[in-house]
MMTF fields as JSON, N, C-alpha, C and O atoms, coordinates in Angstrom:
{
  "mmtfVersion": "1.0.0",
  "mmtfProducer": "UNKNOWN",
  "numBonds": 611,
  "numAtoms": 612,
  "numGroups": 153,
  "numChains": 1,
  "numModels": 1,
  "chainsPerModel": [1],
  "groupsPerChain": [153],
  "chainIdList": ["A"],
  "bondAtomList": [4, 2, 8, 6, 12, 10, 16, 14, 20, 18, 24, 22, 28, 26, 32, 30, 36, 34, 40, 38, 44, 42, 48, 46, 52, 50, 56, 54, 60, 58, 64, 62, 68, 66, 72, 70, 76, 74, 80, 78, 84, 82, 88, 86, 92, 90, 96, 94, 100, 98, 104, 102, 108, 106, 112, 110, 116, 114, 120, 118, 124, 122, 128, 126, 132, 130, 136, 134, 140, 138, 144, 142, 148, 146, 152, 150, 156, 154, 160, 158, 164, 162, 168, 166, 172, 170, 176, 174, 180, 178, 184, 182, 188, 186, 192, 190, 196, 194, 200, 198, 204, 202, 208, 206, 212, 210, 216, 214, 220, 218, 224, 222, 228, 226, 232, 230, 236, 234, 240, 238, 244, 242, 248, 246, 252, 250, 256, 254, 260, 258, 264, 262, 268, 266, 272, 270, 276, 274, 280, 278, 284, 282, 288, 286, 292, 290, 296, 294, 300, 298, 304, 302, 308, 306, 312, 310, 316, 314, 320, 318, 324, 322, 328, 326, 332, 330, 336, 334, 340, 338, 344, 342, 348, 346, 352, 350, 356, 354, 360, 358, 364, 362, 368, 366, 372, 370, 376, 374, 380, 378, 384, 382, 388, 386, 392, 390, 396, 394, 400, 398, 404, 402, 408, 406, 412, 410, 416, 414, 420, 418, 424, 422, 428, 426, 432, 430, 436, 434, 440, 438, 444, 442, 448, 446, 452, 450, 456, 454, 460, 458, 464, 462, 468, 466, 472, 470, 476, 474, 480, 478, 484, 482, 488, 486, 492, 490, 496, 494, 500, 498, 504, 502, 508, 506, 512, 510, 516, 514, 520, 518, 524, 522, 528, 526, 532, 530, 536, 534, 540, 538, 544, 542, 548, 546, 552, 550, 556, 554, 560, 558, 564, 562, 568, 566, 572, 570, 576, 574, 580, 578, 584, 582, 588, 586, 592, 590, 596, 594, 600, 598, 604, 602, 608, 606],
  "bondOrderList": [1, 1, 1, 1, 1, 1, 1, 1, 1, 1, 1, 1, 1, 1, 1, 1, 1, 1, 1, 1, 1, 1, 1, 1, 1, 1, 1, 1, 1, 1, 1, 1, 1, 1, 1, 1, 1, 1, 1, 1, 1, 1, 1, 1, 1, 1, 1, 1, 1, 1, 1, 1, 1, 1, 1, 1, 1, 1, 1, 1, 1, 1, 1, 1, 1, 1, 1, 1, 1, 1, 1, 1, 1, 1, 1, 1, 1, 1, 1, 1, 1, 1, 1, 1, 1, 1, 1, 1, 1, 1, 1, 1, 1, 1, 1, 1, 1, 1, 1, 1, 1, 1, 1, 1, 1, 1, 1, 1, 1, 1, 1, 1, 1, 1, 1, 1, 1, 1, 1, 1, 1, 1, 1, 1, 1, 1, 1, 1, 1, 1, 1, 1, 1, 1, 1, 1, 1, 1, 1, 1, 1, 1, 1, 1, 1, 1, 1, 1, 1, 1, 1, 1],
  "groupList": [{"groupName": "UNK", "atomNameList": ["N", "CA", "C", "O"], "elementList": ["N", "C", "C", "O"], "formalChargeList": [0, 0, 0, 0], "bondAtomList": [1, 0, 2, 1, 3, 2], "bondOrderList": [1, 1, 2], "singleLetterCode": "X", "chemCompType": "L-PEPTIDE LINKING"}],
  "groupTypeList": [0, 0, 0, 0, 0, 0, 0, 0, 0, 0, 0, 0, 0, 0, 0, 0, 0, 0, 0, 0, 0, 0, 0, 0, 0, 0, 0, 0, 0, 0, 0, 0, 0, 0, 0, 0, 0, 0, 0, 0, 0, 0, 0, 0, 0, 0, 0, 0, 0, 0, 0, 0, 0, 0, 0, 0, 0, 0, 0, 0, 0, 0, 0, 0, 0, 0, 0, 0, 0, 0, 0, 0, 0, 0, 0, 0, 0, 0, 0, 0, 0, 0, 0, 0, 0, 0, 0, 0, 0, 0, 0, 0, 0, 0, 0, 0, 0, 0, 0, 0, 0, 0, 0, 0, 0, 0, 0, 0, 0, 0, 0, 0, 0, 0, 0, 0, 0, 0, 0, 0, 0, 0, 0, 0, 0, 0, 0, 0, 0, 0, 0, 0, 0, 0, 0, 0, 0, 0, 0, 0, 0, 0, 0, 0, 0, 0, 0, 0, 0, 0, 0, 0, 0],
  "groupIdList": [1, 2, 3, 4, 5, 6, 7, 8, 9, 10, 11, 12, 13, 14, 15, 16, 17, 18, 19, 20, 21, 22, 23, 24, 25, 26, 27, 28, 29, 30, 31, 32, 33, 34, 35, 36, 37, 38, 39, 40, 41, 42, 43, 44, 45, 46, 47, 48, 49, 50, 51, 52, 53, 54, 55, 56, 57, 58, 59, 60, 61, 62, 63, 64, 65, 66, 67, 68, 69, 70, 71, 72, 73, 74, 75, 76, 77, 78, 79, 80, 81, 82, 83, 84, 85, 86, 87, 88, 89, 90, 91, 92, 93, 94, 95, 96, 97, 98, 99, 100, 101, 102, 103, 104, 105, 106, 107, 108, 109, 110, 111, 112, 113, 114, 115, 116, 117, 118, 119, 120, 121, 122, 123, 124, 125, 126, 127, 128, 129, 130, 131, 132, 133, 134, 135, 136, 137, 138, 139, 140, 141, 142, 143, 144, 145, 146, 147, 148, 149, 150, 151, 152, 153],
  "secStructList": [7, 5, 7, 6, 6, 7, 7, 5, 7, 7, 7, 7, 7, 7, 7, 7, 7, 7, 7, 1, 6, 6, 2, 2, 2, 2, 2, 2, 2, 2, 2, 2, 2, 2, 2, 2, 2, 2, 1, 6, 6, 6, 7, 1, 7, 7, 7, 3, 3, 3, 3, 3, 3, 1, 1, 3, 3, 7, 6, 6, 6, 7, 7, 3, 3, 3, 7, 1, 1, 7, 7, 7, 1, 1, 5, 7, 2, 2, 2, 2, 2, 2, 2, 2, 1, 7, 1, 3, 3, 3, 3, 3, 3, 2, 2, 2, 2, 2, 6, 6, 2, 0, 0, 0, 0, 0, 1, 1, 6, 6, 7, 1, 1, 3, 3, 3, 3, 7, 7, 1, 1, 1, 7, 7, 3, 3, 3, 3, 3, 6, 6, 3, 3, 7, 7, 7, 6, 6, 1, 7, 6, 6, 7, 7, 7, 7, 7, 7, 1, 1, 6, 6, 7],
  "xCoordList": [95.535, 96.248, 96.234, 96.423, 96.025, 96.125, 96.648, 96.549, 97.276, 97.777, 96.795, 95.578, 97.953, 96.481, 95.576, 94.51, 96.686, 95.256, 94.31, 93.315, 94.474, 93.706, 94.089, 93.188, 95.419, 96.288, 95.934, 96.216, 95.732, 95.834, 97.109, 97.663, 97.638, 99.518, 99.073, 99.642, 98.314, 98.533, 97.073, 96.264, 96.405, 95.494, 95.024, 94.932, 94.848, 94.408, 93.293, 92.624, 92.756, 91.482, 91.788, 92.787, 91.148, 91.025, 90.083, 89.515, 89.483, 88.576, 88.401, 89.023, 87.25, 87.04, 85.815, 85.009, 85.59, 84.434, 84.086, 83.134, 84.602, 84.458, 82.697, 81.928, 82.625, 80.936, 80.503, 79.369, 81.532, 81.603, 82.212, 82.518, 82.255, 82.963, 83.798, 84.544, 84.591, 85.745, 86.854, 87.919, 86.161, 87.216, 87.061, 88.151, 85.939, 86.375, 87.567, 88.426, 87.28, 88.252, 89.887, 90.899, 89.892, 91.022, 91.726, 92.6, 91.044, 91.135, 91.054, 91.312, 90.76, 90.735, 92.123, 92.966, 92.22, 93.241, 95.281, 96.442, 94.649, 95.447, 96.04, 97.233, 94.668, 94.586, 95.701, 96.634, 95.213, 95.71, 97.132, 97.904, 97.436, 99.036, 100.049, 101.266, 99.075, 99.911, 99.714, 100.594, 98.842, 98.99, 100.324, 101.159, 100.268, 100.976, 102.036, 102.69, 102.836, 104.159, 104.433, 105.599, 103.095, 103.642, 103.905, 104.565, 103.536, 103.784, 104.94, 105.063, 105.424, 105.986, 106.989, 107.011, 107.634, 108.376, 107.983, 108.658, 106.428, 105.79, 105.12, 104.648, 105.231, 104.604, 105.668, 106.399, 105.294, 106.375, 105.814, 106.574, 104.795, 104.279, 102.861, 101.908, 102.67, 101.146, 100.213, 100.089, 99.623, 98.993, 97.551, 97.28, 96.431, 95.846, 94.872, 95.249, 93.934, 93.506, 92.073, 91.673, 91.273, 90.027, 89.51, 89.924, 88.471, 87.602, 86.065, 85.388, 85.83, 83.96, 83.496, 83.916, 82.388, 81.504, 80.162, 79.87, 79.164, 77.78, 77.225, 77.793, 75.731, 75.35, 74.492, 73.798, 74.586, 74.856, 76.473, 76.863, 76.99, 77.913, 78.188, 77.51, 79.06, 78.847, 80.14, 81.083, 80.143, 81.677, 82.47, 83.662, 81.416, 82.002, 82.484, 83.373, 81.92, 82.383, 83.439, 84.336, 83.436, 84.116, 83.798, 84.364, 82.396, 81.624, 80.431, 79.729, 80.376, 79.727, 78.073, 78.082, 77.324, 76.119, 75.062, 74.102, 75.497, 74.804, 75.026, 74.55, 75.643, 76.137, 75.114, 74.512, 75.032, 74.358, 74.969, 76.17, 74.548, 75.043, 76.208, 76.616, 76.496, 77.145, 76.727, 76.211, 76.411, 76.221, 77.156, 78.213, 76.822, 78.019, 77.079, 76.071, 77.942, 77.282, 78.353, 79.344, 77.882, 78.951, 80.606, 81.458, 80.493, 82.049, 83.133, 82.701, 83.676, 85.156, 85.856, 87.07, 85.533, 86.687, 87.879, 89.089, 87.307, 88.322, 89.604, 90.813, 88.952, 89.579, 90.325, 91.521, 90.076, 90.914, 91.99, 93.113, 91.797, 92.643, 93.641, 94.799, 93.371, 94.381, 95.243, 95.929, 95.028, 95.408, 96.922, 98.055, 96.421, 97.429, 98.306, 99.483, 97.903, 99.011, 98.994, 99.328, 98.566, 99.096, 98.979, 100.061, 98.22, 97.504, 96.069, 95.175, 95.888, 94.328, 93.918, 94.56, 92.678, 91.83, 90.136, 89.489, 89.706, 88.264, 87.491, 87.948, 86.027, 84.936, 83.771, 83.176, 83.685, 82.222, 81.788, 82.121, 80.537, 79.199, 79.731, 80.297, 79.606, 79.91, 79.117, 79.784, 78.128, 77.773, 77.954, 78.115, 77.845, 77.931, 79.441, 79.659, 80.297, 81.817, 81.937, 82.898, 81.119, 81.303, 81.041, 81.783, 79.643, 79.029, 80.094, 79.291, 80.895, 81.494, 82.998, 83.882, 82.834, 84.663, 84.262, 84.96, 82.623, 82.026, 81.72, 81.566, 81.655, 81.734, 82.687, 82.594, 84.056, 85.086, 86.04, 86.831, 85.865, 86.961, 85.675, 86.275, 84.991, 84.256, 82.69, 83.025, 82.133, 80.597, 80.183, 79.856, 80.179, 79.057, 80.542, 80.138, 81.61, 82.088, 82.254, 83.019, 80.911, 80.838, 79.08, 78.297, 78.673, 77.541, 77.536, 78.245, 76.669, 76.872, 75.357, 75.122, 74.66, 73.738, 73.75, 73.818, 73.665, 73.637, 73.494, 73.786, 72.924, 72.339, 72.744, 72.391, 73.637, 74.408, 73.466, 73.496, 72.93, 71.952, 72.695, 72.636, 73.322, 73.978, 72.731, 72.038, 72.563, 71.621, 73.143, 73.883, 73.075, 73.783, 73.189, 72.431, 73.571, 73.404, 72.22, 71.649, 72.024, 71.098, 71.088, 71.669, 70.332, 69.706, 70.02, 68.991, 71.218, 71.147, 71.69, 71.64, 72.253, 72.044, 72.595, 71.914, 73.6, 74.364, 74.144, 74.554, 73.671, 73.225, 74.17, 74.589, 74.6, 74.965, 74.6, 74.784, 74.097, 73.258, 73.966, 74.755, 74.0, 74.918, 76.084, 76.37, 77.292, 78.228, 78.294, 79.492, 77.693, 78.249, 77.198, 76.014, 77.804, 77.161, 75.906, 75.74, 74.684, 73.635, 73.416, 72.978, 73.924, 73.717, 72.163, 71.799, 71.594, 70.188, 70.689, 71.719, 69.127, 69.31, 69.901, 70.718, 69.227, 69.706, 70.597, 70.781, 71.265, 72.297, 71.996, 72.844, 70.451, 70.751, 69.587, 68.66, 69.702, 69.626, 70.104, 71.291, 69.263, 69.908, 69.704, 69.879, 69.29, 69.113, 67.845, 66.923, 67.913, 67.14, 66.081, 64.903, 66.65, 66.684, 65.668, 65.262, 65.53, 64.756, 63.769, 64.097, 62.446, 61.639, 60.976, 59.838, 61.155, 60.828, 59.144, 58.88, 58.263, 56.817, 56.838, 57.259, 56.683, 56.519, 58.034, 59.209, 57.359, 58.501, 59.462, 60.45, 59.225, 60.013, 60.096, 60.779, 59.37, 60.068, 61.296, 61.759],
  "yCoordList": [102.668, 103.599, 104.944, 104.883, 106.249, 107.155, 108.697, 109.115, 109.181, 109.96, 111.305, 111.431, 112.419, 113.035, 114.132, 114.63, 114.349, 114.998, 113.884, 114.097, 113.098, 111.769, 111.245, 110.582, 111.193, 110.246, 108.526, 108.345, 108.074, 106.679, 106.602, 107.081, 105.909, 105.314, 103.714, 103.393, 102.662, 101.666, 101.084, 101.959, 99.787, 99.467, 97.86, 97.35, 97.521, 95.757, 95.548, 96.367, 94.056, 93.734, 92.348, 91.708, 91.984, 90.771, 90.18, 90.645, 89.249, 88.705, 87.785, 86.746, 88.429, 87.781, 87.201, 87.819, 86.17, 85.015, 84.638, 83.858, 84.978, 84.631, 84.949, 85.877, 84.256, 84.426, 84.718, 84.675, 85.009, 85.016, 86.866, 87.494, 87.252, 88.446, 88.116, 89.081, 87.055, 86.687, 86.426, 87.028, 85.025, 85.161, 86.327, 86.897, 87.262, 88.43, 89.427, 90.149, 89.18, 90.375, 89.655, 90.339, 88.737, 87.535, 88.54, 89.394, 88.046, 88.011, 89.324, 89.588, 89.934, 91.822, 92.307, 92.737, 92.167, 92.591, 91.775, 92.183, 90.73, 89.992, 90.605, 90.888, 90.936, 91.554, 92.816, 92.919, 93.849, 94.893, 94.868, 95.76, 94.145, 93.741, 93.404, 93.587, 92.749, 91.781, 93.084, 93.168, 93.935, 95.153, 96.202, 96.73, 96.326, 97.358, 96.805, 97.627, 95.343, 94.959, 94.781, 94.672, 94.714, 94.761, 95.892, 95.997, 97.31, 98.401, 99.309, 100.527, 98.515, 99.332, 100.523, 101.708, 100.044, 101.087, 102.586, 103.589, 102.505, 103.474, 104.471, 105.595, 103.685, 104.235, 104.816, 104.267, 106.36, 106.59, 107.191, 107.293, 107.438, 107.642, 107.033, 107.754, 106.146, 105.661, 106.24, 105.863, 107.337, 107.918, 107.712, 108.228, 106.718, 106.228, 104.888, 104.274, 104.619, 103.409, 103.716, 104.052, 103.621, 103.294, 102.207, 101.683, 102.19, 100.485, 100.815, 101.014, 100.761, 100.915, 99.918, 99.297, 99.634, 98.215, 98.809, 99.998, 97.387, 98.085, 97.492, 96.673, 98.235, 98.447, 99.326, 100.221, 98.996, 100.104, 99.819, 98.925, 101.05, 101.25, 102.787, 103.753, 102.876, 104.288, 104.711, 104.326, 105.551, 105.898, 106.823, 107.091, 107.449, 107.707, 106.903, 107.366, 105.167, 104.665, 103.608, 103.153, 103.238, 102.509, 100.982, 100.145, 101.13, 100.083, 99.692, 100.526, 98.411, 97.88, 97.294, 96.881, 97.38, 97.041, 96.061, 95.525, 95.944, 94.99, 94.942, 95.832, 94.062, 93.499, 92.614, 91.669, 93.311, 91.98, 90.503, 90.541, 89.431, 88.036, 87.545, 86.43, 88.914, 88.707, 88.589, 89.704, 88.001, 88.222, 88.852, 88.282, 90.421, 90.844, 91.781, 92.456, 91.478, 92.266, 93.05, 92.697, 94.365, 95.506, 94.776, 94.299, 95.01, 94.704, 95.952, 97.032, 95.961, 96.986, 97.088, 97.072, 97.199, 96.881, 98.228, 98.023, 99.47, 100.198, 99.775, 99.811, 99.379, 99.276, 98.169, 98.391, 96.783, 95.818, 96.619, 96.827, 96.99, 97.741, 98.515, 98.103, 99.727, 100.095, 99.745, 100.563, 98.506, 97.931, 96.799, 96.403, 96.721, 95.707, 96.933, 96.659, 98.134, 98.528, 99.917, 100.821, 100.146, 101.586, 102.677, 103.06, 103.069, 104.322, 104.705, 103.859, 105.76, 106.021, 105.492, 105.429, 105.078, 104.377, 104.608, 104.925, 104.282, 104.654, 103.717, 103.273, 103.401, 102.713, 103.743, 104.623, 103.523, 103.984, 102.81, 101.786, 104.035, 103.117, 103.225, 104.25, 102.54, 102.008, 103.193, 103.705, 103.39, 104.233, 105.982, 106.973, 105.833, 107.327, 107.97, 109.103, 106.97, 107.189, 107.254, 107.932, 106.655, 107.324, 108.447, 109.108, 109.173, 110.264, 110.901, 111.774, 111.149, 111.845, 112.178, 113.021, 111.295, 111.315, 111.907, 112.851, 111.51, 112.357, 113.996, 114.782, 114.411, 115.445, 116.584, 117.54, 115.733, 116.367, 116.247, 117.133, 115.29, 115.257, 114.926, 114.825, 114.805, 114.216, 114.891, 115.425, 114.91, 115.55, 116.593, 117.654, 116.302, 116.686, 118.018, 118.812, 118.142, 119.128, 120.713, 121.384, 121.275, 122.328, 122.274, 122.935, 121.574, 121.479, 121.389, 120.542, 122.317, 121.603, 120.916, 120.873, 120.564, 119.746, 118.421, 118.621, 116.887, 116.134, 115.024, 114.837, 114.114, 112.352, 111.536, 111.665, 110.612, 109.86, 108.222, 107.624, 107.792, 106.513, 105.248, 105.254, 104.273, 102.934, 101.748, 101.536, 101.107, 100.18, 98.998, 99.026, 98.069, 97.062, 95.723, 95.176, 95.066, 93.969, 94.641, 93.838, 95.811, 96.444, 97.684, 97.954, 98.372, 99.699, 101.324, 101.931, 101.99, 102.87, 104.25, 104.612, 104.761, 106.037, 107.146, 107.401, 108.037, 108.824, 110.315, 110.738, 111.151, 112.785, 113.263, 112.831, 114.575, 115.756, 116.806, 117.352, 117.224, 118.654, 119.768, 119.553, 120.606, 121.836, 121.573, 121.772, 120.786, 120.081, 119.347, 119.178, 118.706, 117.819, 116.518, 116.698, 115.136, 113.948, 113.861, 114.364, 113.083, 113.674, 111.661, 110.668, 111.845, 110.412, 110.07, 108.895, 110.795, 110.516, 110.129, 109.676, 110.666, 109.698, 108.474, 108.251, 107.343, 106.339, 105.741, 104.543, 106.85, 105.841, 105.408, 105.314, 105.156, 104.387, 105.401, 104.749, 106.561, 107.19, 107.044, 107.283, 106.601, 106.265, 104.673, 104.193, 103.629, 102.332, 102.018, 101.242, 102.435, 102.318, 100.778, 100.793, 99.908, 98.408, 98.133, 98.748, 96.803, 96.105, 95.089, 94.339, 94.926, 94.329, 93.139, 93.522, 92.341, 91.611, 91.135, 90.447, 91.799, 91.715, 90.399, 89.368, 90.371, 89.468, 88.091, 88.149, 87.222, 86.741, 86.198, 85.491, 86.441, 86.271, 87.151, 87.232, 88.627, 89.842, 90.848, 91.798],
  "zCoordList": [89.522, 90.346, 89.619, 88.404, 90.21, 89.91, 90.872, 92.025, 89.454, 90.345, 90.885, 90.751, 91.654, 91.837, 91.337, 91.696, 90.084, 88.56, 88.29, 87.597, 88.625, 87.996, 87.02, 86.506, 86.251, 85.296, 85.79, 86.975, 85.531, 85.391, 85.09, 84.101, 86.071, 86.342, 86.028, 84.984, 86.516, 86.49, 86.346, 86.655, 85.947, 86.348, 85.723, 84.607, 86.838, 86.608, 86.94, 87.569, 86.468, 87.195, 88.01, 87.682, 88.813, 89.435, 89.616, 90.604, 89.137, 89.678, 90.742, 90.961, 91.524, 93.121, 93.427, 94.123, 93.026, 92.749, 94.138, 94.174, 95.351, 96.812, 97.326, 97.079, 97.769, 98.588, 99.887, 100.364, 100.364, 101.95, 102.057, 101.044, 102.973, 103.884, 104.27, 104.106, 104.941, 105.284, 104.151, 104.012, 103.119, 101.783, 101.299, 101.35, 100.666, 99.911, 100.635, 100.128, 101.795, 102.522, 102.5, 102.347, 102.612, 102.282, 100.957, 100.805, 100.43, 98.699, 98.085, 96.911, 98.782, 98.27, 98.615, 97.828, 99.914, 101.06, 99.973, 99.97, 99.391, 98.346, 97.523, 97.407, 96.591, 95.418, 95.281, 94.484, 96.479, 96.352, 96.897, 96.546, 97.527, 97.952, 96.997, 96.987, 96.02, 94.715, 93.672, 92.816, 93.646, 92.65, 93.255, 92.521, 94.696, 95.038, 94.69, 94.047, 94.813, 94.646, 93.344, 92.965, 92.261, 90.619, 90.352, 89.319, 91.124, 90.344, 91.8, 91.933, 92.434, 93.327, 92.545, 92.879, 91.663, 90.999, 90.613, 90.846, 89.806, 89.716, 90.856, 90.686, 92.092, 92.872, 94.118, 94.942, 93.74, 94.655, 96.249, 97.212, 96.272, 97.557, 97.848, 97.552, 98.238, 98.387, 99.675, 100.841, 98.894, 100.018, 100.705, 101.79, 99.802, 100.188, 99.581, 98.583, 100.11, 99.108, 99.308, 100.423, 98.285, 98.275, 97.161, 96.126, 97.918, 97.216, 97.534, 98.543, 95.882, 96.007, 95.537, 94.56, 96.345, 96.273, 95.905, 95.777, 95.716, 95.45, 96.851, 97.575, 97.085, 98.443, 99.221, 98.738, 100.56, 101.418, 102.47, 103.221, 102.009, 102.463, 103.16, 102.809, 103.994, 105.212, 105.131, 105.822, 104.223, 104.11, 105.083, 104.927, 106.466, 107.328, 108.253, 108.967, 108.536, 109.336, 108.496, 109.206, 107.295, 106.91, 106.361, 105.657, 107.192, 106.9, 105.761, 105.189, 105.594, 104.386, 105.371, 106.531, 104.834, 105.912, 105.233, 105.786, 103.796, 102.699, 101.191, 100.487, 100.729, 99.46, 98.895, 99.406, 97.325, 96.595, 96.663, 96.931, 96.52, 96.337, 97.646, 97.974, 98.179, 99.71, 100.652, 100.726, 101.79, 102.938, 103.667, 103.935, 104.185, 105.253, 106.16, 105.954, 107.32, 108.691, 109.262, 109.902, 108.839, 109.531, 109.248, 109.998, 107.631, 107.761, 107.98, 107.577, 108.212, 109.204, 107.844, 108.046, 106.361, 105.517, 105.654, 105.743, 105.649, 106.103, 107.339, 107.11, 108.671, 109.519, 109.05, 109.242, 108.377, 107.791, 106.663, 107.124, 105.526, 104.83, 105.597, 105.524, 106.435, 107.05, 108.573, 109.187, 108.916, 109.901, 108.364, 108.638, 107.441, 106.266, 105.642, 105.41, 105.371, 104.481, 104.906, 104.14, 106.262, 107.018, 105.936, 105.493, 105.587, 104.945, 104.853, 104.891, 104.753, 105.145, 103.943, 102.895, 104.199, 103.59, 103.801, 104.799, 102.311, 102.147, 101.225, 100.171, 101.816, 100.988, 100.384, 101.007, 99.558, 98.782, 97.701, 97.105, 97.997, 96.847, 95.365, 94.983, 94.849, 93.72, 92.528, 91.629, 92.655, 91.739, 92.199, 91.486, 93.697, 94.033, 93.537, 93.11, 93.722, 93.492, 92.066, 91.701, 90.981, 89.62, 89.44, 88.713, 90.177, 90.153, 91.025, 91.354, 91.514, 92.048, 91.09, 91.243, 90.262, 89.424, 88.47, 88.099, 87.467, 86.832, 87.073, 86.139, 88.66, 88.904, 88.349, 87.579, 89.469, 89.628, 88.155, 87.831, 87.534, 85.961, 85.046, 83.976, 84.881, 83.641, 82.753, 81.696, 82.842, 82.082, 82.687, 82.155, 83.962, 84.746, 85.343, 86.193, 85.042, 86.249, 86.298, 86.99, 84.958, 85.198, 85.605, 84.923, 86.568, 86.97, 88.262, 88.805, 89.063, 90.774, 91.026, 92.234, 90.5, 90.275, 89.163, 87.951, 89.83, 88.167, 88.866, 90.047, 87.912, 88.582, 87.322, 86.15, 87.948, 87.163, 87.22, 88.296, 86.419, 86.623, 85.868, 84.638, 86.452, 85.968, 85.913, 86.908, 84.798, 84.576, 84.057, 83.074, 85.271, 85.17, 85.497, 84.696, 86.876, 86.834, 88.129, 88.867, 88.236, 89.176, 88.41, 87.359, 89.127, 89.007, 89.688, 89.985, 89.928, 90.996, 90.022, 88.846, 91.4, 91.085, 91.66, 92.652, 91.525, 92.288, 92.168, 91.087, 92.88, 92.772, 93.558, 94.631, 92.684, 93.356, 93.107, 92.019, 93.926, 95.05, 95.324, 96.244, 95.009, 94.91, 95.472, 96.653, 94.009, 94.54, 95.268, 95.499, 95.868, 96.944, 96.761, 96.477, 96.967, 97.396, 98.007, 99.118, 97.213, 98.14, 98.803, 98.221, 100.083, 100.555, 101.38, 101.436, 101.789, 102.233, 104.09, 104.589, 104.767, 106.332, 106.626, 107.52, 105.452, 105.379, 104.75, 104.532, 104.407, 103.427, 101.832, 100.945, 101.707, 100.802, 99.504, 99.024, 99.156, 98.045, 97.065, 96.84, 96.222, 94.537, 94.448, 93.328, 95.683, 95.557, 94.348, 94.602, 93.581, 92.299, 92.476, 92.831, 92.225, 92.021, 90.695, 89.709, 91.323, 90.162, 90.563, 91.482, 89.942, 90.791, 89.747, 89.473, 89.328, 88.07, 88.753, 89.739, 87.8, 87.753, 86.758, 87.283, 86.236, 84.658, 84.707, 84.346, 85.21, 85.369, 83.845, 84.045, 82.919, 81.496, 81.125, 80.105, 81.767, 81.157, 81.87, 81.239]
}
């Protein structure tokens, strides 16, 4: 949880081992219910929620359109989130949303150009373009990946 200099007020992890779109959304929708009621004290106005996944995800509609190790079809997670805890609510890509915090508080925020590249359990990649998010036609700019040629390498 943070406030809105970007202080870190609170912060947990959960792990959500679910395989489906229905349990994760179960189990997310959980998660963040059981965080909001451990820190209700600290929190004195909850003005919104966001949750970044890896993907393609459409952060104008709210929707998730493909998860690694998930199967999901046009999930609504916005519209689920704020239909449970009545505040606006937002999804992003998982790496674009670092590149964007990196922007605005971190390395990159006297730059309006910069490409933030995460080598994890995948490959991607988040640019910003004279300030701003560069998301592509399709959505899916910065999908880096990984293509194993050599199968032991």
């Amino acid at each position: 949880m943070f406030d809105l200099s970007s202080k870190v007020l609170a912060e947990e992890h959960y792990p959500l081992p679910e395989r489906t779109q229905q349990t994760l959304e179960h189990a997310l929708l959980n998660a963040i219910a059981q965080f909001i009621d451990s820190y209700q004290r600290k929190l004195r106005e909850l003005i919104a929620i966001s949750v970044i996944l890896p993907g393609l995800v459409d952060p104008d509609s709210g929707k998730i359109h493909y998860m690694p190790h998930i199967q999901v079809e046009n999930w609504g997670l916005v519209e689920a989130l704020e239909e449970r805890f009545k505040v606006t609510c937002f999804v992003g890509h998982d790496i674009r949303s670092l590149a964007l915090a990196e922007h605005y508080f971190g390395a990159s925020q006297d730059c309006e150009d910069s490409i933030l590249v995460r080598v994890h359990r995948g490959t991607g990649a988040g640019i910003i373009s004279n300030g701003r998010i560069f998301i592509g036609r399709n959505g899916n700019v910065g999908e880096i990946g990984h293509i194993q040629v050599e199968p032991l390498g």
